[in-house]
Amino acid sequence: MGKYPVTQAQWSAIATRTDLKVERDLDLNPAGFKDFEDSQERPVERVNWYDAVEFCRRLSKLTGREYRLPSEAEWEYACRAGTTTPFYFGETITGELANYCASTTYAEEPKGQFREQTTPVGQFPPNAFGLYDLHGNVWEWCADSWHRNYEGAPRDGSAWVSDNDNRYPLRGGSWSFNPLFCRSAYRDDVIIIARGGINDDSGFRLACGSGRLPQFEFETVTVNRRGEIIKRERHRAAYFTERIALVFDRGIPEMNESSSTEQQGESELAVPLEMVAIPGGTFMMGSPDGEGYDRETPQHEVTVPPFFMGKYPVTQAQWRAIAARTDLKVERDLDLNPARFKDREDSDERPVEQVSWYDAVEFCGRLSKLTGKEYRLPSEAEWEYACRAGTTTPFYFGETMTGELANYCASTTYAEEPKGQFREQTTPVGQFPPNAFGLYDLHGNVWEWCADSWHRNYEGAPRDGSAWVGDNHDNRSPLRGGSWYNDPHNCYSTYRDGYIVARDDIDVNFGFRVACGSGRVL
């Protein structure tokens, strides 16, 4: 559920997106209280039920998630947040706790100020669920049809919809109503209005189901030491998609037609970024004795919580979409496309390279500001756990790799496989078989930055999957996975390069992929 009622800034951002129109046009800002310095943070009002539904549908198209109005049951449950008192504050309400007509009292509280207008969201205390402004400020539309009481109402929290009335309930009271109308349970036919009706204190907040994420199907392969496929398996993985949307002028390099559309003299970018659900689990991190290098030892047990990881390394199209957003800058400017391999027909789908650790962190910071989720680089433990996907062989393919399975210097062999092609450049992401978690390109294509500081081995490493961050006196961080340039001995799952690099270094094979905690998806 929305932390706050929808603000004027949020409304305008969706109302301007005429390309997302479902059924009706939307006023860019219908609010009566829009000429104040803090108007953007105030709730939008003067929106009818149909307008609110159109907003939800446009946002759903933009994000790929199903946004909607809450049912009355959901609204009241969320408002109460476990309380049984008239208000989530307790037995009464005051002007210090909410924006309503506080010159009228409910119980024995002193009279307060009648502000006579909306206030910016989030100025008053939240309830136990962390929701703000459910008492007062603006009435909030619900998805149900109006019913005069709860006789026959559903008991599963769903919206009670019927075709016998063109009215829908509003809940929560507003800036202009006395406290009786602002109670958690309040519903009255004085307040219900036709779906097409508007007034200067009717707004809404969003709801979104927390059900299962969509899934995609894929096939994995397993090879023997000769590089021969000995097994094929079908898998499914859950994921969600961020859509990095941006309108920019022609001074910024254009995207390929597959990534953008032209509209009213501007190029509108909407680039998908798919995040795959990685289940939590325990694995042995590092190389066993007698295999690999000392820097990959001691092998130790690590328990990794669930998280999300980019299906692919960050592409040039995704990079440009964020680098162009200077309004989201955290600490540093970003080159619009630093990649060496950017002048190809398929460059948008190739991984970005020639990015430093600091550049990658800036990208994550901007993406976090844009989406409200906490994007970051994966820890080394997360990276290796995600790469292995339950395997214990050198590669997630099995005992070796071939040029048909990954982009690396395949003219050099690892085991008994035949020599293959050395492509001498990056390739578009997703062209080679994934692992059992549904992740692509973890072996080869580009090295991937991790969040940790560099440590010469795993002595003292954390066992909870977190990044091992030291005092950073040497300003170095690890890269994992190998690249198009490297032979297979640099591309196996546990490999940690002895050529450790500074965080501000760049090269034609340095890239990254993003991670996101599982608690920050919706």
mmCIF file of N, CA and C in Angstrom, residues 63-110:
data_model
loop_
_atom_site.group_PDB
_atom_site.id
_atom_site.type_symbol
_atom_site.label_atom_id
_atom_site.label_comp_id
_atom_site.label_asym_id
_atom_site.label_seq_id
_atom_site.Cartn_x
_atom_site.Cartn_y
_atom_site.Cartn_z
ATOM 1 N N THR A 63 5.239 0.025 -15.080
ATOM 2 C CA THR A 63 6.100 -0.763 -14.194
ATOM 3 C C THR A 63 6.015 -2.260 -14.388
ATOM 4 N N GLY A 64 4.948 -2.731 -15.035
ATOM 5 C CA GLY A 64 4.763 -4.171 -15.164
ATOM 6 C C GLY A 64 4.157 -4.820 -13.933
ATOM 7 N N ARG A 65 3.719 -4.008 -12.954
ATOM 8 C CA ARG A 65 3.063 -4.532 -11.758
ATOM 9 C C ARG A 65 1.604 -4.090 -11.771
ATOM 10 N N GLU A 66 0.759 -4.756 -11.007
ATOM 11 C CA GLU A 66 -0.674 -4.482 -11.039
ATOM 12 C C GLU A 66 -1.057 -3.542 -9.897
ATOM 13 N N TYR A 67 -1.014 -2.249 -10.181
ATOM 14 C CA TYR A 67 -1.449 -1.257 -9.201
ATOM 15 C C TYR A 67 -2.956 -1.050 -9.318
ATOM 16 N N ARG A 68 -3.591 -0.723 -8.186
ATOM 17 C CA ARG A 68 -5.048 -0.595 -8.133
ATOM 18 C C ARG A 68 -5.423 0.189 -6.892
ATOM 19 N N LEU A 69 -6.722 0.488 -6.773
ATOM 20 C CA LEU A 69 -7.231 1.051 -5.533
ATOM 21 C C LEU A 69 -7.400 -0.061 -4.509
ATOM 22 N N PRO A 70 -7.224 0.229 -3.229
ATOM 23 C CA PRO A 70 -7.451 -0.800 -2.212
ATOM 24 C C PRO A 70 -8.937 -1.084 -2.048
ATOM 25 N N SER A 71 -9.255 -2.282 -1.608
ATOM 26 C CA SER A 71 -10.630 -2.565 -1.207
ATOM 27 C C SER A 71 -10.907 -1.859 0.117
ATOM 28 N N GLU A 72 -12.195 -1.720 0.464
ATOM 29 C CA GLU A 72 -12.516 -1.134 1.774
ATOM 30 C C GLU A 72 -11.905 -1.959 2.900
ATOM 31 N N ALA A 73 -11.957 -3.272 2.764
ATOM 32 C CA ALA A 73 -11.398 -4.143 3.805
ATOM 33 C C ALA A 73 -9.896 -3.926 3.944
ATOM 34 N N GLU A 74 -9.201 -3.853 2.822
ATOM 35 C CA GLU A 74 -7.761 -3.602 2.870
ATOM 36 C C GLU A 74 -7.473 -2.240 3.487
ATOM 37 N N TRP A 75 -8.263 -1.244 3.075
ATOM 38 C CA TRP A 75 -8.024 0.108 3.585
ATOM 39 C C TRP A 75 -8.180 0.141 5.105
ATOM 40 N N GLU A 76 -9.281 -0.408 5.609
ATOM 41 C CA GLU A 76 -9.508 -0.344 7.056
ATOM 42 C C GLU A 76 -8.499 -1.190 7.825
ATOM 43 N N TYR A 77 -8.171 -2.344 7.291
ATOM 44 C CA TYR A 77 -7.162 -3.191 7.943
ATOM 45 C C TYR A 77 -5.821 -2.464 8.004
ATOM 46 N N ALA A 78 -5.439 -1.842 6.901
ATOM 47 C CA ALA A 78 -4.172 -1.110 6.859
ATOM 48 C C ALA A 78 -4.203 0.102 7.774
ATOM 49 N N CYS A 79 -5.348 0.761 7.852
ATOM 50 C CA CYS A 79 -5.483 1.925 8.725
ATOM 51 C C CYS A 79 -5.373 1.512 10.190
ATOM 52 N N ARG A 80 -6.085 0.500 10.582
ATOM 53 C CA ARG A 80 -6.072 0.066 11.986
ATOM 54 C C ARG A 80 -4.687 -0.417 12.417
ATOM 55 N N ALA A 81 -4.009 -1.150 11.546
ATOM 56 C CA ALA A 81 -2.667 -1.661 11.867
ATOM 57 C C ALA A 81 -2.646 -2.372 13.219
ATOM 58 N N GLY A 82 -3.670 -3.168 13.457
ATOM 59 C CA GLY A 82 -3.740 -3.941 14.690
ATOM 60 C C GLY A 82 -4.470 -3.282 15.836
ATOM 61 N N THR A 83 -4.882 -2.030 15.682
ATOM 62 C CA THR A 83 -5.583 -1.331 16.763
ATOM 63 C C THR A 83 -7.074 -1.629 16.716
ATOM 64 N N THR A 84 -7.739 -1.388 17.838
ATOM 65 C CA THR A 84 -9.198 -1.532 17.915
ATOM 66 C C THR A 84 -9.843 -0.241 18.404
ATOM 67 N N THR A 85 -9.057 0.791 18.576
ATOM 68 C CA THR A 85 -9.542 2.097 19.028
ATOM 69 C C THR A 85 -10.094 2.886 17.843
ATOM 70 N N PRO A 86 -10.816 3.977 18.095
ATOM 71 C CA PRO A 86 -11.399 4.746 16.993
ATOM 72 C C PRO A 86 -10.374 5.241 15.975
ATOM 73 N N PHE A 87 -9.190 5.585 16.455
ATOM 74 C CA PHE A 87 -8.118 6.073 15.590
ATOM 75 C C PHE A 87 -6.879 5.218 15.825
ATOM 76 N N TYR A 88 -5.980 5.168 14.871
ATOM 77 C CA TYR A 88 -4.786 4.367 15.130
ATOM 78 C C TYR A 88 -3.881 5.011 16.161
ATOM 79 N N PHE A 89 -4.152 6.279 16.483
ATOM 80 C CA PHE A 89 -3.430 6.929 17.583
ATOM 81 C C PHE A 89 -3.954 6.481 18.948
ATOM 82 N N GLY A 90 -5.225 6.085 18.995
ATOM 83 C CA GLY A 90 -5.836 5.707 20.264
ATOM 84 C C GLY A 90 -7.289 6.134 20.328
ATOM 85 N N GLU A 91 -7.701 6.631 21.506
ATOM 86 C CA GLU A 91 -9.109 6.937 21.758
ATOM 87 C C GLU A 91 -9.584 8.218 21.096
ATOM 88 N N THR A 92 -8.660 9.069 20.710
ATOM 89 C CA THR A 92 -9.065 10.315 20.055
ATOM 90 C C THR A 92 -7.954 10.787 19.132
ATOM 91 N N ILE A 93 -8.093 12.000 18.659
ATOM 92 C CA ILE A 93 -7.182 12.571 17.677
ATOM 93 C C ILE A 93 -7.013 14.046 18.024
ATOM 94 N N THR A 94 -5.887 14.624 17.666
ATOM 95 C CA THR A 94 -5.664 16.058 17.892
ATOM 96 C C THR A 94 -5.056 16.678 16.648
ATOM 97 N N GLY A 95 -5.021 17.975 16.615
ATOM 98 C CA GLY A 95 -4.433 18.689 15.486
ATOM 99 C C GLY A 95 -2.941 18.506 15.352
ATOM 100 N N GLU A 96 -2.306 17.962 16.379
ATOM 101 C CA GLU A 96 -0.880 17.648 16.297
ATOM 102 C C GLU A 96 -0.641 16.287 15.656
ATOM 103 N N LEU A 97 -1.715 15.519 15.487
ATOM 104 C CA LEU A 97 -1.593 14.156 14.981
ATOM 105 C C LEU A 97 -2.103 13.987 13.558
ATOM 106 N N ALA A 98 -2.932 14.920 13.090
ATOM 107 C CA ALA A 98 -3.513 14.777 11.758
ATOM 108 C C ALA A 98 -4.049 16.121 11.292
ATOM 109 N N ASN A 99 -4.320 16.213 9.983
ATOM 110 C CA ASN A 99 -4.875 17.422 9.386
ATOM 111 C C ASN A 99 -6.370 17.229 9.156
ATOM 112 N N TYR A 100 -7.181 17.824 10.015
ATOM 113 C CA TYR A 100 -8.643 17.749 9.946
ATOM 114 C C TYR A 100 -9.177 19.020 10.597
ATOM 115 N N CYS A 101 -10.479 19.123 10.723
ATOM 116 C CA CYS A 101 -11.074 20.297 11.370
ATOM 117 C C CYS A 101 -10.940 20.130 12.887
ATOM 118 N N ALA A 102 -9.766 20.486 13.389
ATOM 119 C CA ALA A 102 -9.448 20.245 14.799
ATOM 120 C C ALA A 102 -10.099 21.253 15.736
ATOM 121 N N SER A 103 -10.833 22.228 15.168
ATOM 122 C CA SER A 103 -11.589 23.143 16.034
ATOM 123 C C SER A 103 -12.829 22.456 16.604
ATOM 124 N N THR A 104 -13.101 21.235 16.129
ATOM 125 C CA THR A 104 -14.154 20.377 16.677
ATOM 126 C C THR A 104 -13.493 19.209 17.397
ATOM 127 N N THR A 105 -14.019 18.836 18.540
ATOM 128 C CA THR A 105 -13.391 17.760 19.317
ATOM 129 C C THR A 105 -14.140 16.446 19.162
ATOM 130 N N TYR A 106 -13.448 15.356 19.484
ATOM 131 C CA TYR A 106 -14.038 14.022 19.438
ATOM 132 C C TYR A 106 -14.296 13.485 20.835
ATOM 133 N N ALA A 107 -13.339 13.665 21.725
ATOM 134 C CA ALA A 107 -13.476 13.164 23.103
ATOM 135 C C ALA A 107 -13.199 14.314 24.065
ATOM 136 N N GLU A 108 -12.148 14.209 24.820
ATOM 137 C CA GLU A 108 -11.837 15.238 25.809
ATOM 138 C C GLU A 108 -10.580 16.021 25.447
ATOM 139 N N GLU A 109 -10.129 15.872 24.211
ATOM 140 C CA GLU A 109 -8.924 16.586 23.784
ATOM 141 C C GLU A 109 -9.208 18.078 23.615
ATOM 142 N N PRO A 110 -8.192 18.919 23.755
ATOM 143 C CA PRO A 110 -8.410 20.351 23.537
ATOM 144 C C PRO A 110 -8.661 20.641 22.058
#
